[in-house]
PDB file of C-alpha atoms in Angstrom:
ATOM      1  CA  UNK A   1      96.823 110.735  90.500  1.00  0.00           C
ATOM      2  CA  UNK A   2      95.038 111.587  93.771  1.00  0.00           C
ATOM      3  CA  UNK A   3      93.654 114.439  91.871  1.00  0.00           C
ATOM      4  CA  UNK A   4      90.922 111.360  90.427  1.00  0.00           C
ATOM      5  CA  UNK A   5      89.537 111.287  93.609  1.00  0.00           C
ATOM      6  CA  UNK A   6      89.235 114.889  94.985  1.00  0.00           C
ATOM      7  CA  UNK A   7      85.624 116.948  95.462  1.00  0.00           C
ATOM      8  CA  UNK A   8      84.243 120.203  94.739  1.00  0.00           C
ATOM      9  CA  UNK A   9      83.433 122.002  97.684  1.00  0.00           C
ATOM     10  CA  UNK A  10      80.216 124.190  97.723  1.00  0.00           C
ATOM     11  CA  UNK A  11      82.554 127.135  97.567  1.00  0.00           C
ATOM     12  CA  UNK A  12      83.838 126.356  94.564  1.00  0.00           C
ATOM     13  CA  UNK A  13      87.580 125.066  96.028  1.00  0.00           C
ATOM     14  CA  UNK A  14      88.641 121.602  95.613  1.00  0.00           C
ATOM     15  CA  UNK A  15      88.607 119.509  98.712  1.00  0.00           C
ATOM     16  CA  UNK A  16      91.957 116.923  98.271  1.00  0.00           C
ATOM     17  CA  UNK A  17      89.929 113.592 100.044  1.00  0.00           C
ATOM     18  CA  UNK A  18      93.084 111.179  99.462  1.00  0.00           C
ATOM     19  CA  UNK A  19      96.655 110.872  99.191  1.00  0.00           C
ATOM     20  CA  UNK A  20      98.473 108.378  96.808  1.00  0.00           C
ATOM     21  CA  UNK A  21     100.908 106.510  98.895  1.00  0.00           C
ATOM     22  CA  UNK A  22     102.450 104.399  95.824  1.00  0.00           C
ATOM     23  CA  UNK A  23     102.241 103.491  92.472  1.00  0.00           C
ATOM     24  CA  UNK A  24     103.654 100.030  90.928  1.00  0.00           C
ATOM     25  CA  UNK A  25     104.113  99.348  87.278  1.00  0.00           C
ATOM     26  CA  UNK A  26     103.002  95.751  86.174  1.00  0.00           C
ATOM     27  CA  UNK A  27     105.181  94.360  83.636  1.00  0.00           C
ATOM     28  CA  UNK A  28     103.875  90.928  82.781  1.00  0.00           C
ATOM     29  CA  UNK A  29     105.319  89.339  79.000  1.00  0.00           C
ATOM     30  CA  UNK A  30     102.584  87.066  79.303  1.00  0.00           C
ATOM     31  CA  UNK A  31      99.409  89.048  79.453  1.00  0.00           C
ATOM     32  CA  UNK A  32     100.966  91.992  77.168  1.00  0.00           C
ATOM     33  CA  UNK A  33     101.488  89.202  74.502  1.00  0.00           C
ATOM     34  CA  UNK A  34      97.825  88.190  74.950  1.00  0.00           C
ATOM     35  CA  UNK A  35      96.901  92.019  74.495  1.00  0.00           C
ATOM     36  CA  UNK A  36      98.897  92.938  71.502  1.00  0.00           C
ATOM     37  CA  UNK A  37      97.756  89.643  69.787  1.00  0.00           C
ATOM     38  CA  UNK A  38      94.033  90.132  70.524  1.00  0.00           C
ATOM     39  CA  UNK A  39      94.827  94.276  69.126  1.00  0.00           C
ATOM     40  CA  UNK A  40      96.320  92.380  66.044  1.00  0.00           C
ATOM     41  CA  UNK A  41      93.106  90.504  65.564  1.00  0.00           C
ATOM     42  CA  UNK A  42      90.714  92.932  66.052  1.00  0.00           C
ATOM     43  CA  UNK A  43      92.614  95.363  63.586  1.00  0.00           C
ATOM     44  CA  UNK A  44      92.384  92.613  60.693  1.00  0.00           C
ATOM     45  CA  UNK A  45      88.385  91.784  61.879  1.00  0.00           C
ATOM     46  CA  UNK A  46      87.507  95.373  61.461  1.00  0.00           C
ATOM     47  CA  UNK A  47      87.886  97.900  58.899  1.00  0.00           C
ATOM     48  CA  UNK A  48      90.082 100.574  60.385  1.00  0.00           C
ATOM     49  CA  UNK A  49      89.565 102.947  57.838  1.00  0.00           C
ATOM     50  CA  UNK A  50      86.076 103.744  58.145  1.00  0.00           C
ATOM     51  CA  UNK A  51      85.910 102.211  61.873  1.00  0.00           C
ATOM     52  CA  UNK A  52      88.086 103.785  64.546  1.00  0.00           C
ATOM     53  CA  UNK A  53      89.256 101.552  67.557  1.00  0.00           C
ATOM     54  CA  UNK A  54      89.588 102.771  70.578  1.00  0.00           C
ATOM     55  CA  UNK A  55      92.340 101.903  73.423  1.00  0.00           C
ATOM     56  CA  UNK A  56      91.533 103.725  77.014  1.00  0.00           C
ATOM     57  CA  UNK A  57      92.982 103.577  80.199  1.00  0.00           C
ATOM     58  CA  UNK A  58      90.208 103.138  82.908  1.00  0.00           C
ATOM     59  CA  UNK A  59      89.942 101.738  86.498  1.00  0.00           C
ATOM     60  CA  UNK A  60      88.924  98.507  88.287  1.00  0.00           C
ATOM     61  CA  UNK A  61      88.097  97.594  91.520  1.00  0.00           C
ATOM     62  CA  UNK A  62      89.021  94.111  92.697  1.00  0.00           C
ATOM     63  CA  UNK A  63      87.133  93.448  95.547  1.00  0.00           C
ATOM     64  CA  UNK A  64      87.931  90.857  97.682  1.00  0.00           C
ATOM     65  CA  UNK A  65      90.591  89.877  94.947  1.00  0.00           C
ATOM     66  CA  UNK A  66      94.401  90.955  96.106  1.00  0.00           C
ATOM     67  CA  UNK A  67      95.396  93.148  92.920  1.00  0.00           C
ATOM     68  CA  UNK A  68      98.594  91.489  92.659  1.00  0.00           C
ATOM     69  CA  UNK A  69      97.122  87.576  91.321  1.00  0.00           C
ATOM     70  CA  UNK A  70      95.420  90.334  88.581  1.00  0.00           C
ATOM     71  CA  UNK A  71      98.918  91.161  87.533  1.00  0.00           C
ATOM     72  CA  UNK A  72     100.871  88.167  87.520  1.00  0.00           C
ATOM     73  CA  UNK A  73      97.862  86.826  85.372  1.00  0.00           C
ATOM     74  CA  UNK A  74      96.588  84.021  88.372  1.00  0.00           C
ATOM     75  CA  UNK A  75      93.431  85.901  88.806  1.00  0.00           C
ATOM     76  CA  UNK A  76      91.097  87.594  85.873  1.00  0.00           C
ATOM     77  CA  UNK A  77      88.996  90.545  85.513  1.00  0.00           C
ATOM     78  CA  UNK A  78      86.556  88.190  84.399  1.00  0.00           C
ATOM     79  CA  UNK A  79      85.856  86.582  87.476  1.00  0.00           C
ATOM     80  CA  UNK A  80      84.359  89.545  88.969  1.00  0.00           C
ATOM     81  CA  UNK A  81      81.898  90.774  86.584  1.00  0.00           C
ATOM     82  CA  UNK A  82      78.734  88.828  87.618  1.00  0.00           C
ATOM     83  CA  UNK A  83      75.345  87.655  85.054  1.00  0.00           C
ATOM     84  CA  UNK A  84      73.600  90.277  87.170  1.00  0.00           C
ATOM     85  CA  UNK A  85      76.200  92.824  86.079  1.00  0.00           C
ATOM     86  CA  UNK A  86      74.511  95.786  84.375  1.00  0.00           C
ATOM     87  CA  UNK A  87      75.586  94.354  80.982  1.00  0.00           C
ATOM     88  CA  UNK A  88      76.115  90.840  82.031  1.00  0.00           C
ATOM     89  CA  UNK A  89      79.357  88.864  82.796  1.00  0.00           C
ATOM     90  CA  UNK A  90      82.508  90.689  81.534  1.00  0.00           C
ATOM     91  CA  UNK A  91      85.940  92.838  82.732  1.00  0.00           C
ATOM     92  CA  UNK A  92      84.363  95.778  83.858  1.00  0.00           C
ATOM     93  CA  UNK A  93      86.308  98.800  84.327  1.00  0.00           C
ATOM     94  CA  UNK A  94      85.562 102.658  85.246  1.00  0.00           C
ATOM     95  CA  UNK A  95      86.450 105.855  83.774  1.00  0.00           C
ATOM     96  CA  UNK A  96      86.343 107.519  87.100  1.00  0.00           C
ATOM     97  CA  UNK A  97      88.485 106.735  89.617  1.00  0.00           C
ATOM     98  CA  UNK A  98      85.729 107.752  92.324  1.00  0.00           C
ATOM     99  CA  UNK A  99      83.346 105.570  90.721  1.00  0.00           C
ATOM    100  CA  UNK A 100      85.591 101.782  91.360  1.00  0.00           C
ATOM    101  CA  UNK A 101      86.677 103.729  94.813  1.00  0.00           C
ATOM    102  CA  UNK A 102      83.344 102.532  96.370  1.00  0.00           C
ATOM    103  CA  UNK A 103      83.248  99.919  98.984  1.00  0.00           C
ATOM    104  CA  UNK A 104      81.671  97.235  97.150  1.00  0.00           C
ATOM    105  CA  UNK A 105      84.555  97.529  94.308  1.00  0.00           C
ATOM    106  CA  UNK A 106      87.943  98.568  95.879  1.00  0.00           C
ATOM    107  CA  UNK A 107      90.310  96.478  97.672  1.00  0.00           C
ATOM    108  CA  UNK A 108      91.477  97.737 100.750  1.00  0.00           C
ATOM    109  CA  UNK A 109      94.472  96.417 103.298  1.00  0.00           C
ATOM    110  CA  UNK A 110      95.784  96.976 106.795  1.00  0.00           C
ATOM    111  CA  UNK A 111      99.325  97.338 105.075  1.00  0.00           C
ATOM    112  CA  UNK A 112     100.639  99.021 102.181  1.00  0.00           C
ATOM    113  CA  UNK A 113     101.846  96.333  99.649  1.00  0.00           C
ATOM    114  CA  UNK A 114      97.932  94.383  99.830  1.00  0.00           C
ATOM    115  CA  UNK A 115      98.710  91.464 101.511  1.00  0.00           C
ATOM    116  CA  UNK A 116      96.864  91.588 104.200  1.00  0.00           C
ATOM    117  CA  UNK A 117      93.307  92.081 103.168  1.00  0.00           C
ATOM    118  CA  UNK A 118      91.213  94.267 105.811  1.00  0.00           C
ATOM    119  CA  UNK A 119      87.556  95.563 104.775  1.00  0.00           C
ATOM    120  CA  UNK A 120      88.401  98.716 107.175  1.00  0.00           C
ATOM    121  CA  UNK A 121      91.739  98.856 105.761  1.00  0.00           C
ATOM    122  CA  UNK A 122      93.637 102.386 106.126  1.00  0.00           C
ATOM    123  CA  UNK A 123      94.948 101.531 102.091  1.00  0.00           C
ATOM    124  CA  UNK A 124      93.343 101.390  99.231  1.00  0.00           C
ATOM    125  CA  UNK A 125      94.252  99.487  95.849  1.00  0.00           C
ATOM    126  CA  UNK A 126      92.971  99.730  92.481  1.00  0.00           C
ATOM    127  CA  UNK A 127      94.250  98.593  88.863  1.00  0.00           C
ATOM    128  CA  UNK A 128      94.830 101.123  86.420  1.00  0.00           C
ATOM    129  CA  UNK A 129      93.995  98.835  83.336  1.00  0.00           C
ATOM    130  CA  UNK A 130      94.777  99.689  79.124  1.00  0.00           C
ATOM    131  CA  UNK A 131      91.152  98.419  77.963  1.00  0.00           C
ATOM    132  CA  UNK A 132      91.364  97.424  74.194  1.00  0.00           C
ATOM    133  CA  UNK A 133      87.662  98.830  73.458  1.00  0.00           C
ATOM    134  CA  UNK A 134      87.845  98.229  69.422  1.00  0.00           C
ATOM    135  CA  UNK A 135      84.428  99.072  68.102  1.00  0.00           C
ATOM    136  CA  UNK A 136      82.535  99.997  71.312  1.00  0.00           C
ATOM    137  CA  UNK A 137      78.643  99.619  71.262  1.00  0.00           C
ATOM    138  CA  UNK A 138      77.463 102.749  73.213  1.00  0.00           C
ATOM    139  CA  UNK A 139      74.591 102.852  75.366  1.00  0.00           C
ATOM    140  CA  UNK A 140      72.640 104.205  78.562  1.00  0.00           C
ATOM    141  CA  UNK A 141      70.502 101.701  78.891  1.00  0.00           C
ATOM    142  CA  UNK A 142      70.999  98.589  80.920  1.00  0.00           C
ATOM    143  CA  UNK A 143      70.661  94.861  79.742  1.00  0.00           C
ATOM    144  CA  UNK A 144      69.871  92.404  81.750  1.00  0.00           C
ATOM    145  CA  UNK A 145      68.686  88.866  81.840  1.00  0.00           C
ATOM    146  CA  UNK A 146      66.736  88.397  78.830  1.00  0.00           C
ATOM    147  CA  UNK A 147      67.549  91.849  77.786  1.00  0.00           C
ATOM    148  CA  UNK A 148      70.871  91.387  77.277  1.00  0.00           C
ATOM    149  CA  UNK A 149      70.567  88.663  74.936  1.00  0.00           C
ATOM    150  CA  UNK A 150      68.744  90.480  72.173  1.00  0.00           C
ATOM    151  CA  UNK A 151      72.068  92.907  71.453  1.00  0.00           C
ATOM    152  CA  UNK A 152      74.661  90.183  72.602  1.00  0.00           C
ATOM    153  CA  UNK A 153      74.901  88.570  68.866  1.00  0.00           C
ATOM    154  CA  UNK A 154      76.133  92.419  67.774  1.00  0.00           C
ATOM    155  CA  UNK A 155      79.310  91.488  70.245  1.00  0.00           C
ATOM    156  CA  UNK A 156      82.006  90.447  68.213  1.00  0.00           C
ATOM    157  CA  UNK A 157      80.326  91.295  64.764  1.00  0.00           C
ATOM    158  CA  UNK A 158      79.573  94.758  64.586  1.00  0.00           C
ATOM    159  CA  UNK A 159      81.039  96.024  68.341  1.00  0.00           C
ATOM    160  CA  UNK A 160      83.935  94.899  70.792  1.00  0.00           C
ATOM    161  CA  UNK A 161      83.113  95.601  73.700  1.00  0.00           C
ATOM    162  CA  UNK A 162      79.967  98.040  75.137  1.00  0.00           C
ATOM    163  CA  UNK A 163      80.661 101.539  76.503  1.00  0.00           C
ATOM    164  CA  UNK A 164      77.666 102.300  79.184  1.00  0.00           C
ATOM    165  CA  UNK A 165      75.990 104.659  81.389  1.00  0.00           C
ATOM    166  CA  UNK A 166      77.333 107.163  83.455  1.00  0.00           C
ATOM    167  CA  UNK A 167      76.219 105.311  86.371  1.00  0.00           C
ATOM    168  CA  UNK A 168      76.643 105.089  90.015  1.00  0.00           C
ATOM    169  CA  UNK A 169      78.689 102.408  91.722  1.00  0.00           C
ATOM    170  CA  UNK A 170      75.340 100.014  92.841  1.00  0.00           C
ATOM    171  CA  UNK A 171      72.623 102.047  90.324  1.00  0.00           C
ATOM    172  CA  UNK A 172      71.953 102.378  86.633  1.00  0.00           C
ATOM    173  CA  UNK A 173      72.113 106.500  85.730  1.00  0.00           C
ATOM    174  CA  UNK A 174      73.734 109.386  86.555  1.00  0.00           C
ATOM    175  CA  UNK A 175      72.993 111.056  89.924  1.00  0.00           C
ATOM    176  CA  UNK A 176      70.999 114.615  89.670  1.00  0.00           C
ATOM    177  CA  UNK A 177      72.811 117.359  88.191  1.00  0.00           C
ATOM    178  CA  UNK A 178      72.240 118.923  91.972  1.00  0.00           C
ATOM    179  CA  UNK A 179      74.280 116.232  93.527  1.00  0.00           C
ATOM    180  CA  UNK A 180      78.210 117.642  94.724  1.00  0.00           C
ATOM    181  CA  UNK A 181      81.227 115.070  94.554  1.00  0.00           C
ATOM    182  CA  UNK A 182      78.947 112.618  92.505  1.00  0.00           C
ATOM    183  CA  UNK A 183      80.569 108.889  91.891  1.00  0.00           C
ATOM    184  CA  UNK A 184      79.042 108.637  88.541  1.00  0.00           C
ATOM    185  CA  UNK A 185      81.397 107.405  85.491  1.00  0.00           C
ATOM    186  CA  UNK A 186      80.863 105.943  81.933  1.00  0.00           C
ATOM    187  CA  UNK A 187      82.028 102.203  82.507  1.00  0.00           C
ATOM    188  CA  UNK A 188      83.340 100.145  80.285  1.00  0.00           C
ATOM    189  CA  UNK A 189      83.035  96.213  79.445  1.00  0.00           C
ATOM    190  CA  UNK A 190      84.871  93.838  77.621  1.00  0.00           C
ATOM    191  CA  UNK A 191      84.052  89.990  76.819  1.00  0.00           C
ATOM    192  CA  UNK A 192      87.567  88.511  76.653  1.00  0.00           C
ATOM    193  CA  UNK A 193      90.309  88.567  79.295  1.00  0.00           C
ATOM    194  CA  UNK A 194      92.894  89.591  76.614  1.00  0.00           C
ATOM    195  CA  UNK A 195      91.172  93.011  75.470  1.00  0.00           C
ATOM    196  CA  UNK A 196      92.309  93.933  79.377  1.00  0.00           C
ATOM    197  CA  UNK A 197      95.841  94.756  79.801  1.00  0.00           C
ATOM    198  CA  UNK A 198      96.163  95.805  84.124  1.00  0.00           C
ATOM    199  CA  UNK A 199      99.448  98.314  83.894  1.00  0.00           C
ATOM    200  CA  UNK A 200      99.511  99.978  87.174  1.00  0.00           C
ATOM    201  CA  UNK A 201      98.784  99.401  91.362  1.00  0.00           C
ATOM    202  CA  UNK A 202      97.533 102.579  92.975  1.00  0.00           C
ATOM    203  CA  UNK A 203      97.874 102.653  96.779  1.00  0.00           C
ATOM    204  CA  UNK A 204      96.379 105.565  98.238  1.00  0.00           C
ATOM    205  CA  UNK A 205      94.879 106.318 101.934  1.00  0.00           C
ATOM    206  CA  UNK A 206      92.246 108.296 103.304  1.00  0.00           C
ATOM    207  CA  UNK A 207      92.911 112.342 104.353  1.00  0.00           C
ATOM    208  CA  UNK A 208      92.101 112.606 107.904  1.00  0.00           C
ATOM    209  CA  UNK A 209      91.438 116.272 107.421  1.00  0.00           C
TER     210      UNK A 209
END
């Protein structure tokens, strides 16, 4: 897993930036019932023969949120998507790892099980979450404000959720094709809490090397 967060060096070797400390399966009946029931919907709103719905795994970063309320279903993804979100308020999630590593995403501690939130934190927590994508609208472009609301009404008719970018953690697009160890990732954003399924708590730390 630490692989998801390791850099090219100029010489063409791969420079191993962080080592994964734990990793903690989530097994919570409640919010897997929500998923599979939401999956069940979807399937019988859309016709899966001549539309093909997608299920990825992807990360999220919970901020200032302690991953663990995320799993046991106290806290939601939805709480930390905000209107000025690059697609407005949903679950967002990233397909890189390196992307929802940035400081203004992951949640870091002074100890290894969370509990003890620390912004300088040696550890470093993020949710490994099955996203429920359906019908994803596809996109590079970013909506927001009044933008957003002129493709919202295709949400929930023709697409499920929106599939976006790459972008960088705190700018829309991709960084130049010059730029080494880039944080760029398609990200991904859902609408309702149930299309989010978090599955696994990586811990990782820092090399010092």
């Amino acid at each position: 897993a630490s692989a998801f967060f390791d850099r090219q060096r100029h010489d063409g070797r791969t420079r191993h930036t962080h080592t994964v400390v734990k990793i903690r399966r989530i097994q919570n009946r409640s919010l897997l019932s929500r998923f599979e029931a939401e999956r069940k919907v979807m399937h019988q709103n859309r016709d899966t023969d001549t539309v093909e719905l997608t299920c990825d795994y992807s990360w999220h970063g919970s901020g200032a949120v302690q991953p663990d309320h995320i799993a046991a279903g106290s806290g939601l993804m939805t709480q930390f998507g905000s209107e000025q979100g690059f697609y407005g308020q949903g679950n967002y999630s990233a397909h890189q790892a390196s992307y929802s590593h940035h400081e203004r995403y992951v949640y870091r501690s002074s100890d290894a099980e969370g509990d003890h939130r620390d912004a300088g934190g040696q550890y470093f927590h993020l949710l490994l979450v099955n996203v429920l994508r359906g019908n994803p609208l596809k996109t590079t472009e970013v909506w927001q404000g009044a933008g957003f609301g002129a493709v919202q009404g295709k949400l929930g008719e023709e697409f499920d959720s929106v599939e976006g970018g790459p972008h960088r953690p705190t700018l829309s697009g991709p960084y130049t094709a010059r730029a080494r160890g880039s944080d760029d990732s398609v990200i991904y954003v859902t609408y309702h809490a149930s299309q989010c399924l978090p599955e696994f708590i990586v811990t990782y730390t820092r090399n010092v090397s």
